[in-house]
Amino acid sequence: NKDRYHDLLDAIGEGFCYIDENEVFRMANRSAERIFRVEPDSLVGKRIYDFLDEEGEHIAKREIEKRKTGESTEYVTPIVRSDGQRRFLRINASPITREDRRYVGNSVILRDISDELRVSEDLNRLVTNKETLMKELEHRVTNSLNLVSSLLGIARNELGDEQAKSILSDTEARIRSMAAIYERLYLSEGVASLDFGTYVEGLAQSIFATFSPESRRIRLVTEIRGVEIDTKRAISLGLIVNELLTNAMKHAFPDGRGGTIRVSLDEAEGEVKLAVADDGVGLGYGDVPAASTTMGMTLIRLLASQVGADLRTDISRGTAISLAFPMRGGS
């Protein structure tokens, strides 16, 4: 029966051993001997400290103190095998006590996880390298977009046709909007998503500041909550905000009128709501084009469809255009 018991322990793939209160091996199966790279039947009688460096000894002493209080422990520790190679073990240890509750040792299960840790470190290194490359790409894209924007600005200033200048000006603003997204990504910790609320706040203030002297008679109010949005949708949504706010600044308050433009962003129960509203003259008034006919609104509808947003227009009091879309985008 005793031989069968040992045969059963030796058949276990993981290391199993009994270590007494002095941290001496009193029993060990073949897997434990292979983990420590010792000859068969030679692990018994050695101390666990024979295989620990300074770091491993510090970890072992800390865990032993826990087990002396009756606590089972699970931890990772380095060991130095008999062949001098440093490996990492995951150890599950359960205290053994007598009837008087005196601590007399531990039953220990050992597993060498060195290869798993190495693979994990390699993956982390690859992810870090990818993040670095993506950050560099975002920086270069930002610089390229800013260069294109500057070139458009130079070309606009050389034109005499007011309609052509207006078209170039709108295109330049759209490019600046995209550049701001990449700049925000470059400054953020990740590359997959960004704080869209912070971006919208900055974009709104930037667009408002470009319309002078109109900005002196128009008040901008922002009610924006921080919302994390994936990069792909953030670019489209940023362009939508650019179009809506630019249209409001250009058309909502003609003939020197004053008023208020309100930009809001909120999230509740997994749905994000984005809106730009004004108390101006409304779409279709005088020289203000109707919502269905402008190039800007055509672009907005296209972008809203791309991000899966429900687009709504309310012209009962000025113009209010809102989008509602799920917090998490589709694949």
mmCIF file of N, CA and C in Angstrom, residues 134-152 172 175-187:
data_model
loop_
_atom_site.group_PDB
_atom_site.id
_atom_site.type_symbol
_atom_site.label_atom_id
_atom_site.label_comp_id
_atom_site.label_asym_id
_atom_site.label_seq_id
_atom_site.Cartn_x
_atom_site.Cartn_y
_atom_site.Cartn_z
ATOM 1 N N MET A 134 2.354 52.999 -32.516
ATOM 2 C CA MET A 134 1.093 53.686 -32.762
ATOM 3 C C MET A 134 1.163 55.141 -32.327
ATOM 4 N N LYS A 135 1.823 55.399 -31.204
ATOM 5 C CA LYS A 135 1.978 56.779 -30.743
ATOM 6 C C LYS A 135 2.773 57.600 -31.762
ATOM 7 N N GLU A 136 3.835 56.990 -32.290
ATOM 8 C CA GLU A 136 4.644 57.685 -33.275
ATOM 9 C C GLU A 136 3.823 57.942 -34.551
ATOM 10 N N LEU A 137 3.017 56.953 -34.939
ATOM 11 C CA LEU A 137 2.170 57.112 -36.123
ATOM 12 C C LEU A 137 1.168 58.240 -35.915
ATOM 13 N N GLU A 138 0.548 58.277 -34.716
ATOM 14 C CA GLU A 138 -0.415 59.333 -34.423
ATOM 15 C C GLU A 138 0.244 60.709 -34.497
ATOM 16 N N HIS A 139 1.476 60.782 -33.984
ATOM 17 C CA HIS A 139 2.202 62.058 -34.010
ATOM 18 C C HIS A 139 2.465 62.491 -35.449
ATOM 19 N N ARG A 140 2.859 61.536 -36.282
ATOM 20 C CA ARG A 140 3.150 61.872 -37.683
ATOM 21 C C ARG A 140 1.879 62.237 -38.444
ATOM 22 N N VAL A 141 0.784 61.521 -38.151
ATOM 23 C CA VAL A 141 -0.486 61.852 -38.795
ATOM 24 C C VAL A 141 -0.920 63.260 -38.410
ATOM 25 N N THR A 142 -0.773 63.590 -37.126
ATOM 26 C CA THR A 142 -1.121 64.937 -36.660
ATOM 27 C C THR A 142 -0.316 65.997 -37.410
ATOM 28 N N ASN A 143 0.998 65.775 -37.516
ATOM 29 C CA ASN A 143 1.845 66.733 -38.215
ATOM 30 C C ASN A 143 1.446 66.864 -39.691
ATOM 31 N N SER A 144 1.125 65.714 -40.305
ATOM 32 C CA SER A 144 0.742 65.731 -41.721
ATOM 33 C C SER A 144 -0.565 66.490 -41.925
ATOM 34 N N LEU A 145 -1.542 66.238 -41.047
ATOM 35 C CA LEU A 145 -2.832 66.931 -41.163
ATOM 36 C C LEU A 145 -2.675 68.424 -40.933
ATOM 37 N N ASN A 146 -1.833 68.794 -39.970
ATOM 38 C CA ASN A 146 -1.595 70.221 -39.730
ATOM 39 C C ASN A 146 -0.913 70.877 -40.929
ATOM 40 N N LEU A 147 -0.024 70.121 -41.589
ATOM 41 C CA LEU A 147 0.641 70.653 -42.777
ATOM 42 C C LEU A 147 -0.370 70.871 -43.902
ATOM 43 N N VAL A 148 -1.262 69.882 -44.106
ATOM 44 C CA VAL A 148 -2.294 70.020 -45.133
ATOM 45 C C VAL A 148 -3.190 71.221 -44.826
ATOM 46 N N SER A 149 -3.556 71.370 -43.534
ATOM 47 C CA SER A 149 -4.394 72.491 -43.128
ATOM 48 C C SER A 149 -3.714 73.821 -43.434
ATOM 49 N N SER A 150 -2.411 73.883 -43.171
ATOM 50 C CA SER A 150 -1.665 75.117 -43.440
ATOM 51 C C SER A 150 -1.610 75.414 -44.941
ATOM 52 N N LEU A 151 -1.413 74.376 -45.742
ATOM 53 C CA LEU A 151 -1.374 74.558 -47.194
ATOM 54 C C LEU A 151 -2.717 75.064 -47.721
ATOM 55 N N LEU A 152 -3.810 74.518 -47.161
ATOM 56 C CA LEU A 152 -5.134 74.984 -47.575
ATOM 57 C C LEU A 152 -5.337 76.444 -47.192
ATOM 58 N N GLU A 172 -10.522 73.114 -44.396
ATOM 59 C CA GLU A 172 -9.430 73.319 -43.446
ATOM 60 C C GLU A 172 -9.895 73.028 -42.016
ATOM 61 N N ILE A 175 -10.195 69.284 -41.395
ATOM 62 C CA ILE A 175 -8.878 68.663 -41.224
ATOM 63 C C ILE A 175 -8.327 68.973 -39.832
ATOM 64 N N ARG A 176 -8.528 70.214 -39.370
ATOM 65 C CA ARG A 176 -8.084 70.556 -38.013
ATOM 66 C C ARG A 176 -8.799 69.703 -36.973
ATOM 67 N N SER A 177 -10.082 69.414 -37.224
ATOM 68 C CA SER A 177 -10.844 68.576 -36.309
ATOM 69 C C SER A 177 -10.241 67.179 -36.212
ATOM 70 N N MET A 178 -9.871 66.605 -37.355
ATOM 71 C CA MET A 178 -9.243 65.279 -37.346
ATOM 72 C C MET A 178 -7.868 65.324 -36.688
ATOM 73 N N ALA A 179 -7.116 66.377 -36.957
ATOM 74 C CA ALA A 179 -5.785 66.507 -36.354
ATOM 75 C C ALA A 179 -5.881 66.580 -34.835
ATOM 76 N N ALA A 180 -6.926 67.253 -34.342
ATOM 77 C CA ALA A 180 -7.111 67.371 -32.889
ATOM 78 C C ALA A 180 -7.371 66.011 -32.252
ATOM 79 N N ILE A 181 -8.075 65.128 -32.966
ATOM 80 C CA ILE A 181 -8.317 63.773 -32.466
ATOM 81 C C ILE A 181 -6.997 63.038 -32.281
ATOM 82 N N TYR A 182 -6.152 63.089 -33.293
ATOM 83 C CA TYR A 182 -4.867 62.380 -33.218
ATOM 84 C C TYR A 182 -3.944 62.997 -32.183
ATOM 85 N N GLU A 183 -4.032 64.312 -32.012
ATOM 86 C CA GLU A 183 -3.250 64.966 -30.971
ATOM 87 C C GLU A 183 -3.708 64.495 -29.590
ATOM 88 N N ARG A 184 -5.027 64.370 -29.425
ATOM 89 C CA ARG A 184 -5.568 63.879 -28.157
ATOM 90 C C ARG A 184 -5.123 62.438 -27.905
ATOM 91 N N LEU A 185 -5.120 61.617 -28.948
ATOM 92 C CA LEU A 185 -4.663 60.227 -28.808
ATOM 93 C C LEU A 185 -3.188 60.165 -28.420
ATOM 94 N N TYR A 186 -2.402 61.033 -29.034
ATOM 95 C CA TYR A 186 -0.967 61.046 -28.756
ATOM 96 C C TYR A 186 -0.701 61.383 -27.291
ATOM 97 N N LEU A 187 -1.537 62.245 -26.727
ATOM 98 C CA LEU A 187 -1.353 62.650 -25.337
ATOM 99 C C LEU A 187 -1.974 61.675 -24.342
#
